[in-house]
Amino acid sequence: MNIYVIVFLIQILAEGYGISDVHIGYQLTLAVPSAYTEGLSGRAYLMETEQLSPNFRTALSVEAINEKYWCSLDIFLGDVRVWTSGHLSKFYTTEKCVLELTYYGDLRLKDQNDRIGWRSGTSGQGVERLQLLRTGNLVLVDSLNLIKWQSFNFPTNIMMWGQSLSSATRLTSFPINSSNLFYSFEIQYDKIALYLNFGNWKYSYWEFRPSIKKNITFVQLSSEGLGLFTGKHQKIDQITSEGPEPLRFLALGNNTGNLGLYHYSAEQGEFEESYEALNTSCDLPLACKPYGICTSSNMCSCIRVVESDGFQPDCRARNIEGLCGRSRAEMLELRGAITVLKGNPNEANVTKEICANLCLDDCTCVAAQYTNLGECFLYKFIRGIKQVERRNGLIFMVKIPKGEDEGHGRHSGLQKWVIIVVGVVDGFIIFLVLGGVGYYIIRKKLKNSPITGQET
C-alpha cells in the first residue's frame, strides 16, 4: 500500500495506550496514492476511548470511491463507522489528506494546496482541544470544558446510545447508487417515520405513533430501546429491544432503508440486530428494481410487458418518462398490487377517473394510487410495488403509451401479465417444495421397507 502516515500518535495507539483528546496546533497527514486503486482504504487512528472493546476510535481516512480518493474524519465503534464528516458532501483530494486543529480553534480537512474541504466553523470561539467522549460524541471544548461543537449535532444514518434527536433533526442515509434518492428517519409531533426522498418529493413507508396522544419533542436511545418524550421529559412510548444485551446504536440502513436497533454479541464478536422496523423484504421501498413487483414469495418480477425488444434489463419500458397527455398515454390498473410508499394526497374527494387524469396531465407523473376515501396520490417513479391478496381500498395505476394493450382488451393485458408472472414464480416455488416433500416421503418408505424395492 502506498499510503504513509506522518504522526507519532499511530505508534502510541499500536502499543495499546488510548488517547482521548488532542490540542490546538495538532496536524495529521495521510498521503494519497498517485494512481487510483479500486477498494483501497487507508486510515490513521488519532484518538480512542478507554472502555472495553468494542470501543470508539476517531480516524482520518482516505478511501477509493468513484475513481477518486475521499478524505474524511470518521468515528468508529469497533469496525462500524458511526459518524463521518463526508456524510452529506464528500471531500475528494489528491496527494494529501490533512486534518488540522488550528490555533484559532477551527477543526478542518484540507488538501496539499490548503483547499478546505470540511470545517467545524469554530474559529475564534476559544476552543482548546478535541475530545472523544465515551458515548462516541466527538466534541470541541474550551478551557472551561464548554462544548463549542459536537458530532451529535450533525447526525448521519446512525444514532448512538445516550444520543437525543429533536424534531429539528433527522437521520439520513448516503445517496443510493449515486442517485438523488436517499432515506430519512424523522421525528414529527405525532409520530416517528421512515421516508424515501426523491428531489422535493418525500414518501413514507413506515411509521410509529405513540400510544399516549401527546406531542413528541425528542427521542433518545437507551440501553433498552428508543424512547419518545415530551418537552417535560415525560416518556410517552418506547420501541423496545428484543434482545437481552444492552443496545449500542440505532441505524438507518444505507442500502435497505430499514431501521434497526443493535447490540454487541461477545459470543459472535459482532453487532447484531435486536429489533428491525420492517420484517419482510417486500415492505422495503427499493426491494425491486424500477417497474418491478415484489411477489408473495419475496421475489421480484417486472410489472409491465410489451414487445420483447421494448424493455431494459431493469424492467423499465421505453418512452415512459416525460409521457403526458390523454391522447398519448393511458392509465392501467394493477390488480393485486399496491405501493408501500405513502405521501400527502395530491387531491382529495375525487373519483378514480379524475385521479387517473391528474397523472396523465402531469408529464412527471408515472403512477397513481387511489383510495376508497377519494384520495389521489401521484408518483414520480415506480418503486415499492408489492403483490397483495387484499388491496384494502387501494387502487394502483401505472402510465403507459396509449394503445399499447390493443388486442388484449382494454386494461386487460397488464392485469393478466401480473397474475401470470406472479403465478408462475410462486407456482414454481410451490412445485419445488411439494416435489421435495414427495421425494422425502418416498425415500422414507423405501428405507423402512423390509426388502429394497418391495411394494409397500
Protein backbone atom coordinates (compact mmCIF):
# COMPACT_ATOMS: atom_id res chain seq x y z
CA MET A 1 0.00 0.00 0.00
CA ASN A 2 1.38 3.41 -0.98
CA ILE A 3 -0.19 5.31 1.90
CA TYR A 4 2.13 6.54 4.64
CA VAL A 5 1.29 8.23 7.93
CA ILE A 6 3.06 11.28 9.33
CA VAL A 7 2.19 11.21 13.02
CA PHE A 8 3.62 9.70 16.22
CA LEU A 9 0.18 9.00 17.76
CA ILE A 10 -0.28 5.98 15.49
CA GLN A 11 2.61 4.26 17.21
CA ILE A 12 1.11 5.05 20.63
CA LEU A 13 -2.23 3.52 19.72
CA ALA A 14 -0.49 0.46 18.31
CA GLU A 15 1.10 -0.09 21.71
CA GLY A 16 -2.34 -0.01 23.38
CA TYR A 17 -2.33 3.43 25.04
CA GLY A 18 -5.64 5.21 24.46
CA ILE A 19 -5.70 8.94 23.70
CA SER A 20 -8.94 10.81 24.30
CA ASP A 21 -8.04 14.35 23.23
CA VAL A 22 -5.74 16.46 21.05
CA HIS A 23 -4.91 20.16 21.43
CA ILE A 24 -4.82 23.19 19.16
CA GLY A 25 -1.91 23.17 16.74
CA TYR A 26 -2.37 19.47 16.04
CA GLN A 27 -2.00 18.18 12.48
CA LEU A 28 -2.27 14.73 10.93
CA THR A 29 -1.47 13.85 7.30
CA LEU A 30 -2.23 10.88 5.08
CA ALA A 31 -0.55 10.66 1.67
CA VAL A 32 -2.80 9.82 -1.27
CA PRO A 33 -1.57 7.40 -3.98
CA SER A 34 -0.88 8.91 -7.39
CA ALA A 35 -2.62 6.03 -9.18
CA TYR A 36 -6.22 5.00 -8.46
CA THR A 37 -6.67 1.56 -6.90
CA GLU A 38 -10.20 0.19 -6.58
CA GLY A 39 -11.11 -0.73 -2.99
CA LEU A 40 -8.04 0.90 -1.45
CA SER A 41 -8.53 2.29 2.06
CA GLY A 42 -6.05 3.96 4.39
CA ARG A 43 -6.82 5.01 7.95
CA ALA A 44 -4.92 6.72 10.80
CA TYR A 45 -6.49 6.48 14.27
CA LEU A 46 -5.81 9.56 16.39
CA MET A 47 -8.00 9.02 19.47
CA GLU A 48 -9.80 6.19 21.23
CA THR A 49 -11.88 5.74 24.37
CA GLU A 50 -10.73 3.57 27.27
CA GLN A 51 -13.86 1.43 27.63
CA LEU A 52 -13.81 -2.28 26.91
CA SER A 53 -13.86 -3.46 23.31
CA PRO A 54 -15.57 -2.57 21.13
CA ASN A 55 -14.60 1.00 21.96
CA PHE A 56 -14.82 4.23 19.99
CA ARG A 57 -11.98 5.46 17.80
CA THR A 58 -11.52 8.60 15.73
CA ALA A 59 -9.71 8.29 12.42
CA LEU A 60 -8.53 10.24 9.41
CA SER A 61 -9.45 8.18 6.36
CA VAL A 62 -8.66 8.02 2.66
CA GLU A 63 -10.87 5.74 0.54
CA ALA A 64 -11.10 4.97 -3.18
CA ILE A 65 -14.61 5.85 -4.45
CA ASN A 66 -15.83 6.59 -7.98
CA GLU A 67 -12.33 6.82 -9.48
CA LYS A 68 -11.34 9.39 -6.85
CA TYR A 69 -9.99 9.45 -3.28
CA TRP A 70 -12.29 10.56 -0.49
CA CYS A 71 -10.76 12.30 2.56
CA SER A 72 -12.82 12.21 5.77
CA LEU A 73 -12.81 12.44 9.56
CA ASP A 74 -14.59 9.38 10.99
CA ILE A 75 -15.76 7.83 14.27
CA PHE A 76 -15.78 4.04 14.57
CA LEU A 77 -17.40 1.75 17.12
CA GLY A 78 -15.38 -1.40 16.62
CA ASP A 79 -15.44 -1.83 12.84
CA VAL A 80 -18.69 0.13 12.33
CA ARG A 81 -18.39 3.70 11.07
CA VAL A 82 -20.95 5.58 13.17
CA TRP A 83 -20.14 9.12 12.03
CA THR A 84 -18.28 10.78 9.14
CA SER A 85 -17.56 14.34 8.08
CA GLY A 86 -18.38 13.37 4.49
CA HIS A 87 -21.91 12.15 5.06
CA LEU A 88 -23.66 14.94 3.18
CA SER A 89 -20.80 16.09 0.96
CA LYS A 90 -17.62 14.15 0.20
CA PHE A 91 -14.24 15.89 0.04
CA TYR A 92 -12.08 14.44 -2.75
CA THR A 93 -8.37 15.14 -2.78
CA THR A 94 -5.06 14.23 -4.42
CA GLU A 95 -1.54 13.89 -2.97
CA LYS A 96 -2.51 14.61 0.66
CA CYS A 97 -5.38 14.41 3.14
CA VAL A 98 -4.72 16.71 6.12
CA LEU A 99 -6.60 17.06 9.43
CA GLU A 100 -5.78 20.20 11.37
CA LEU A 101 -6.94 21.81 14.63
CA THR A 102 -5.75 25.37 14.12
CA TYR A 103 -4.53 27.71 16.88
CA TYR A 104 -7.75 29.68 16.31
CA GLY A 105 -9.79 26.59 17.27
CA ASP A 106 -11.09 25.54 13.83
CA LEU A 107 -11.07 21.81 13.04
CA ARG A 108 -10.74 21.25 9.31
CA LEU A 109 -9.77 18.96 6.47
CA LYS A 110 -7.62 20.28 3.63
CA ASP A 111 -5.53 19.10 0.68
CA GLN A 112 -1.95 19.74 -0.48
CA ASN A 113 -2.94 23.21 -1.75
CA ASP A 114 -4.58 24.18 1.58
CA ARG A 115 -8.00 23.94 -0.07
CA ILE A 116 -10.52 23.35 2.75
CA GLY A 117 -12.99 20.54 2.17
CA TRP A 118 -14.68 20.46 5.59
CA ARG A 119 -14.52 22.54 8.75
CA SER A 120 -16.20 22.83 12.16
CA GLY A 121 -16.62 26.61 11.89
CA THR A 122 -15.43 27.25 15.46
CA SER A 123 -12.60 29.69 14.78
CA GLY A 124 -12.36 32.40 17.47
CA GLN A 125 -14.66 30.62 19.96
CA GLY A 126 -11.95 29.76 22.47
CA VAL A 127 -11.57 26.10 21.50
CA GLU A 128 -8.67 24.43 23.29
CA ARG A 129 -8.91 20.75 22.38
CA LEU A 130 -10.75 17.99 20.55
CA GLN A 131 -12.16 15.18 22.71
CA LEU A 132 -13.75 11.81 22.04
CA LEU A 133 -16.28 11.02 24.79
CA ARG A 134 -17.27 7.55 25.97
CA THR A 135 -20.64 7.99 24.26
CA GLY A 136 -18.92 8.31 20.88
CA ASN A 137 -19.59 12.05 20.75
CA LEU A 138 -16.69 13.98 19.20
CA VAL A 139 -16.52 17.44 20.79
CA LEU A 140 -14.51 20.66 20.64
CA VAL A 141 -14.26 22.29 24.08
CA ASP A 142 -12.80 25.48 25.56
CA SER A 143 -10.69 25.88 28.70
CA LEU A 144 -13.84 25.52 30.87
CA ASN A 145 -14.83 22.28 29.09
CA LEU A 146 -17.81 24.01 27.49
CA ILE A 147 -18.77 22.32 24.23
CA LYS A 148 -18.43 24.59 21.17
CA TRP A 149 -19.09 21.89 18.57
CA GLN A 150 -20.17 18.25 18.72
CA SER A 151 -20.75 15.46 16.22
CA PHE A 152 -24.06 14.58 17.93
CA ASN A 153 -25.46 17.81 16.44
CA PHE A 154 -24.69 16.56 12.93
CA PRO A 155 -26.17 13.03 12.84
CA THR A 156 -25.61 10.73 9.89
CA ASN A 157 -27.55 7.46 9.49
CA ILE A 158 -26.63 6.22 12.99
CA MET A 159 -27.81 7.28 16.45
CA MET A 160 -25.67 6.33 19.46
CA TRP A 161 -26.64 5.21 22.96
CA GLY A 162 -27.47 8.30 25.03
CA GLN A 163 -27.95 10.49 21.94
CA SER A 164 -31.14 12.55 21.50
CA LEU A 165 -32.84 13.72 18.33
CA SER A 166 -35.36 16.56 18.36
CA SER A 167 -38.00 17.34 15.78
CA ALA A 168 -35.48 19.72 14.19
CA THR A 169 -33.06 16.91 13.29
CA ARG A 170 -33.19 13.66 11.37
CA LEU A 171 -31.08 10.70 10.30
CA THR A 172 -30.30 10.39 6.59
CA SER A 173 -28.69 7.68 4.50
CA PHE A 174 -25.99 8.17 1.90
CA PRO A 175 -27.45 8.79 -1.58
CA ILE A 176 -28.48 5.47 -3.13
CA ASN A 177 -26.24 4.32 -6.01
CA SER A 178 -25.02 7.86 -6.75
CA SER A 179 -28.61 8.98 -7.39
CA ASN A 180 -30.70 11.68 -5.73
CA LEU A 181 -32.66 9.03 -3.80
CA PHE A 182 -32.00 8.76 -0.07
CA TYR A 183 -33.75 7.52 3.09
CA SER A 184 -34.52 9.55 6.20
CA PHE A 185 -35.69 8.80 9.74
CA GLU A 186 -37.69 11.76 11.04
CA ILE A 187 -39.29 12.84 14.30
CA GLN A 188 -42.65 14.60 14.00
CA TYR A 189 -45.02 15.86 16.67
CA ASP A 190 -47.36 12.85 16.38
CA LYS A 191 -45.11 10.06 15.06
CA ILE A 192 -41.67 8.89 14.00
CA ALA A 193 -41.40 7.71 10.41
CA LEU A 194 -39.15 6.44 7.62
CA TYR A 195 -39.13 8.24 4.27
CA LEU A 196 -37.80 7.73 0.77
CA ASN A 197 -36.71 11.11 -0.58
CA PHE A 198 -36.60 11.99 -4.27
CA GLY A 199 -35.81 15.63 -5.01
CA ASN A 200 -38.56 17.70 -3.42
CA TRP A 201 -40.79 14.62 -3.11
CA LYS A 202 -40.95 12.51 0.02
CA TYR A 203 -42.79 9.20 0.55
CA SER A 204 -43.20 7.41 3.89
CA TYR A 205 -43.04 3.60 4.16
CA TRP A 206 -43.08 3.00 7.95
CA GLU A 207 -44.33 4.91 10.96
CA PHE A 208 -44.75 4.51 14.71
CA ARG A 209 -47.34 6.53 16.64
CA PRO A 210 -47.17 6.71 20.47
CA SER A 211 -49.97 5.12 22.46
CA ILE A 212 -50.36 8.31 24.52
CA LYS A 213 -51.68 11.21 22.44
CA LYS A 214 -49.08 13.81 23.34
CA ASN A 215 -46.69 15.73 21.16
CA ILE A 216 -43.22 14.23 20.65
CA THR A 217 -40.46 16.72 21.45
CA PHE A 218 -37.46 14.41 21.18
CA VAL A 219 -36.41 10.76 21.09
CA GLN A 220 -33.50 9.21 22.97
CA LEU A 221 -31.75 5.87 22.64
CA SER A 222 -31.19 3.98 25.90
CA SER A 223 -29.77 0.52 26.56
CA GLU A 224 -33.34 -0.88 26.42
CA GLY A 225 -34.85 0.88 23.40
CA LEU A 226 -35.80 4.10 21.67
CA GLY A 227 -37.84 6.34 23.97
CA LEU A 228 -40.29 9.02 22.82
CA PHE A 229 -40.51 12.07 25.12
CA THR A 230 -42.48 15.28 25.60
CA GLY A 231 -40.90 18.67 26.30
CA LYS A 232 -41.19 17.94 30.02
CA HIS A 233 -39.08 14.78 29.60
CA GLN A 234 -42.11 12.57 30.11
CA LYS A 235 -41.75 9.25 28.27
CA ILE A 236 -44.90 8.62 26.25
CA ASP A 237 -43.84 5.41 24.49
CA GLN A 238 -40.86 3.26 23.57
CA ILE A 239 -39.70 0.91 20.84
CA THR A 240 -38.22 -1.86 22.96
CA SER A 241 -35.23 -4.01 22.14
CA GLU A 242 -36.00 -7.70 21.73
CA GLY A 243 -32.54 -8.88 22.83
CA PRO A 244 -31.05 -9.39 26.31
CA GLU A 245 -27.91 -7.32 25.64
CA PRO A 246 -27.85 -3.51 26.07
CA LEU A 247 -28.25 -1.51 22.88
CA ARG A 248 -25.28 0.34 21.40
CA PHE A 249 -26.76 2.16 18.43
CA LEU A 250 -29.70 2.66 16.08
CA ALA A 251 -29.05 2.56 12.34
CA LEU A 252 -30.93 3.55 9.21
CA GLY A 253 -29.75 1.10 6.53
CA ASN A 254 -27.97 2.89 3.69
CA ASN A 255 -28.96 0.20 1.19
CA THR A 256 -32.28 -1.13 2.52
CA GLY A 257 -33.80 1.85 4.32
CA ASN A 258 -34.76 -0.40 7.23
CA LEU A 259 -34.48 0.83 10.82
CA GLY A 260 -32.62 -1.40 13.29
CA LEU A 261 -31.53 -1.42 16.93
CA TYR A 262 -28.15 -3.09 17.51
CA HIS A 263 -26.37 -4.72 20.42
CA TYR A 264 -22.93 -6.26 20.61
CA SER A 265 -22.68 -10.05 20.81
CA ALA A 266 -19.47 -11.02 22.58
CA GLU A 267 -20.05 -14.64 21.57
CA GLN A 268 -20.25 -13.80 17.85
CA GLY A 269 -17.79 -10.93 18.07
CA GLU A 270 -20.05 -8.60 16.06
CA PHE A 271 -23.07 -6.33 16.28
CA GLU A 272 -26.47 -7.96 15.86
CA GLU A 273 -30.00 -6.64 15.41
CA SER A 274 -32.28 -6.59 18.46
CA TYR A 275 -35.14 -5.01 16.52
CA GLU A 276 -35.97 -4.10 12.94
CA ALA A 277 -38.90 -1.96 11.81
CA LEU A 278 -39.73 -3.95 8.67
CA ASN A 279 -39.52 -7.75 8.79
CA THR A 280 -40.50 -8.50 5.18
CA SER A 281 -38.36 -7.52 2.21
CA CYS A 282 -41.47 -6.65 0.16
CA ASP A 283 -42.21 -3.83 2.63
CA LEU A 284 -38.89 -2.15 1.79
CA PRO A 285 -39.28 0.70 -0.71
CA LEU A 286 -36.48 -0.41 -3.06
CA ALA A 287 -36.80 -4.18 -2.71
CA CYS A 288 -37.10 -4.49 -6.50
CA LYS A 289 -35.75 -2.54 -9.44
CA PRO A 290 -37.75 0.22 -11.16
CA TYR A 291 -41.01 -1.13 -12.61
CA GLY A 292 -40.58 -4.31 -10.56
CA ILE A 293 -43.08 -6.02 -8.26
CA CYS A 294 -42.24 -7.95 -5.09
CA THR A 295 -44.31 -11.15 -5.05
CA SER A 296 -45.78 -13.06 -2.13
CA SER A 297 -42.73 -15.35 -2.26
CA ASN A 298 -40.43 -12.32 -1.77
CA MET A 299 -39.15 -12.49 -5.34
CA CYS A 300 -39.05 -9.70 -7.92
CA SER A 301 -40.73 -9.65 -11.32
CA CYS A 302 -41.46 -6.93 -13.88
CA ILE A 303 -44.90 -5.36 -13.70
CA ARG A 304 -45.16 -4.37 -17.36
CA VAL A 305 -44.78 -6.16 -20.66
CA VAL A 306 -44.68 -5.02 -24.28
CA GLU A 307 -42.81 -6.34 -27.28
CA SER A 308 -39.75 -8.42 -26.45
CA ASP A 309 -37.36 -5.66 -27.52
CA GLY A 310 -39.18 -2.94 -25.63
CA PHE A 311 -37.56 -3.36 -22.23
CA GLN A 312 -34.35 -2.53 -20.49
CA PRO A 313 -32.83 -5.15 -18.12
CA ASP A 314 -34.22 -3.32 -15.06
CA CYS A 315 -37.86 -3.71 -16.27
CA ARG A 316 -38.32 -0.10 -17.38
CA ALA A 317 -40.27 0.38 -20.57
CA ARG A 318 -39.00 2.85 -23.13
CA ASN A 319 -40.54 6.29 -23.65
CA ILE A 320 -42.35 6.42 -20.30
CA GLU A 321 -40.55 9.34 -18.61
CA GLY A 322 -41.99 12.64 -19.82
CA LEU A 323 -45.03 10.96 -21.36
CA CYS A 324 -48.17 13.02 -20.80
CA GLY A 325 -51.47 13.99 -22.36
CA ARG A 326 -54.60 11.87 -22.62
CA SER A 327 -54.12 11.47 -26.37
CA ARG A 328 -50.66 9.92 -25.87
CA ALA A 329 -50.98 7.96 -22.63
CA GLU A 330 -53.42 5.95 -20.54
CA MET A 331 -53.51 4.52 -17.01
CA LEU A 332 -53.65 0.78 -16.40
CA GLU A 333 -54.76 -0.65 -13.08
CA LEU A 334 -52.61 -3.33 -11.45
CA ARG A 335 -54.81 -5.95 -9.85
CA GLY A 336 -53.46 -7.49 -6.67
CA ALA A 337 -50.73 -4.87 -6.31
CA ILE A 338 -50.13 -1.68 -4.31
CA THR A 339 -47.17 0.53 -3.46
CA VAL A 340 -45.79 0.69 0.08
CA LEU A 341 -44.92 4.36 -0.48
CA LYS A 342 -47.26 6.91 1.02
CA GLY A 343 -47.36 10.69 0.82
CA ASN A 344 -49.71 13.58 1.31
CA PRO A 345 -52.61 13.20 -1.13
CA ASN A 346 -52.33 15.43 -4.17
CA GLU A 347 -56.12 15.66 -4.31
CA ALA A 348 -59.00 14.62 -2.06
CA ASN A 349 -62.68 13.92 -2.67
CA VAL A 350 -62.11 12.92 -6.29
CA THR A 351 -63.09 9.91 -8.40
CA LYS A 352 -60.72 7.26 -9.72
CA GLU A 353 -61.10 8.67 -13.23
CA ILE A 354 -60.12 12.16 -12.07
CA CYS A 355 -57.13 10.70 -10.23
CA ALA A 356 -56.01 8.90 -13.40
CA ASN A 357 -56.39 12.09 -15.44
CA LEU A 358 -54.31 14.05 -12.94
CA CYS A 359 -51.40 11.71 -13.61
CA LEU A 360 -51.98 11.70 -17.37
CA ASP A 361 -51.85 15.51 -17.47
CA ASP A 362 -48.65 15.64 -15.39
CA CYS A 363 -45.57 14.94 -17.51
CA THR A 364 -43.53 14.00 -14.41
CA CYS A 365 -46.12 11.53 -13.07
CA VAL A 366 -45.67 7.83 -13.88
CA ALA A 367 -48.12 6.21 -11.44
CA ALA A 368 -51.04 6.95 -9.13
CA GLN A 369 -52.70 5.31 -6.13
CA TYR A 370 -56.36 5.91 -5.35
CA THR A 371 -58.17 5.16 -2.09
CA ASN A 372 -61.83 4.42 -1.46
CA LEU A 373 -61.87 7.64 0.59
CA GLY A 374 -61.41 9.61 -2.61
CA GLU A 375 -57.73 10.42 -2.05
CA CYS A 376 -55.34 10.56 -5.00
CA PHE A 377 -51.57 10.11 -4.69
CA LEU A 378 -49.23 10.80 -7.61
CA TYR A 379 -45.75 9.28 -8.02
CA LYS A 380 -42.64 10.44 -9.85
CA PHE A 381 -41.21 6.94 -10.06
CA ILE A 382 -42.47 3.36 -9.79
CA ARG A 383 -40.93 1.67 -6.75
CA GLY A 384 -42.13 -0.19 -3.68
CA ILE A 385 -44.73 -2.24 -5.57
CA LYS A 386 -45.79 -5.48 -3.89
CA GLN A 387 -48.34 -8.20 -4.50
CA VAL A 388 -51.26 -8.29 -2.05
CA GLU A 389 -54.32 -10.51 -1.69
CA ARG A 390 -56.45 -7.66 -0.41
CA ARG A 391 -55.90 -4.11 -1.51
CA ASN A 392 -57.91 -2.65 1.40
CA GLY A 393 -59.48 0.05 -0.69
CA LEU A 394 -56.31 0.93 -2.63
CA ILE A 395 -56.09 1.00 -6.44
CA PHE A 396 -52.66 1.34 -8.06
CA MET A 397 -52.33 2.52 -11.66
CA VAL A 398 -49.33 2.95 -13.96
CA LYS A 399 -48.95 5.16 -17.02
CA ILE A 400 -48.25 3.55 -20.42
CA PRO A 401 -48.31 4.77 -24.03
CA LYS A 402 -51.87 4.82 -25.34
CA GLY A 403 -52.93 1.77 -27.35
CA GLU A 404 -50.08 -0.40 -26.02
CA ASP A 405 -52.55 -3.03 -24.79
CA GLU A 406 -54.53 -3.22 -28.04
CA GLY A 407 -55.50 -6.76 -29.00
CA HIS A 408 -55.79 -7.84 -25.37
CA GLY A 409 -58.89 -5.93 -24.41
CA ARG A 410 -58.76 -2.59 -22.69
CA HIS A 411 -56.94 -2.65 -19.37
CA SER A 412 -56.55 -6.44 -19.50
CA GLY A 413 -53.08 -7.14 -20.89
CA LEU A 414 -51.22 -5.71 -17.92
CA GLN A 415 -53.52 -7.25 -15.36
CA LYS A 416 -53.24 -10.71 -16.91
CA TRP A 417 -49.47 -10.36 -17.14
CA VAL A 418 -49.13 -9.56 -13.45
CA ILE A 419 -51.26 -12.55 -12.46
CA ILE A 420 -49.39 -14.89 -14.81
CA VAL A 421 -45.90 -13.81 -13.72
CA VAL A 422 -46.75 -13.98 -10.04
CA GLY A 423 -48.45 -17.35 -10.52
CA VAL A 424 -45.51 -18.77 -12.45
CA VAL A 425 -42.94 -17.63 -9.93
CA ASP A 426 -44.88 -18.69 -6.87
CA GLY A 427 -46.13 -21.88 -8.57
CA PHE A 428 -42.58 -22.89 -9.39
CA ILE A 429 -41.54 -22.48 -5.76
CA ILE A 430 -44.56 -24.48 -4.59
CA PHE A 431 -43.68 -27.17 -7.14
CA LEU A 432 -40.15 -27.41 -5.75
CA VAL A 433 -41.40 -27.59 -2.16
CA LEU A 434 -44.01 -30.24 -2.89
CA GLY A 435 -41.54 -32.18 -5.01
CA GLY A 436 -39.03 -32.16 -2.16
CA VAL A 437 -41.66 -33.33 0.34
CA GLY A 438 -42.79 -36.11 -2.02
CA TYR A 439 -39.22 -37.25 -2.60
CA TYR A 440 -38.60 -37.35 1.17
CA ILE A 441 -41.74 -39.46 1.79
CA ILE A 442 -40.85 -41.94 -0.96
CA ARG A 443 -37.28 -42.31 0.30
CA LYS A 444 -38.54 -42.84 3.84
CA LYS A 445 -40.96 -45.57 2.74
CA LEU A 446 -38.27 -47.35 0.76
CA LYS A 447 -35.91 -47.17 3.69
CA ASN A 448 -38.49 -48.69 6.06
CA SER A 449 -39.39 -51.47 3.60
CA PRO A 450 -38.15 -54.99 4.66
CA ILE A 451 -36.75 -55.64 1.21
CA THR A 452 -35.45 -52.83 -1.01
CA GLY A 453 -37.79 -52.42 -3.91
CA GLN A 454 -40.57 -54.47 -2.28
CA GLU A 455 -44.01 -52.99 -2.75
CA THR A 456 -45.31 -51.41 0.45
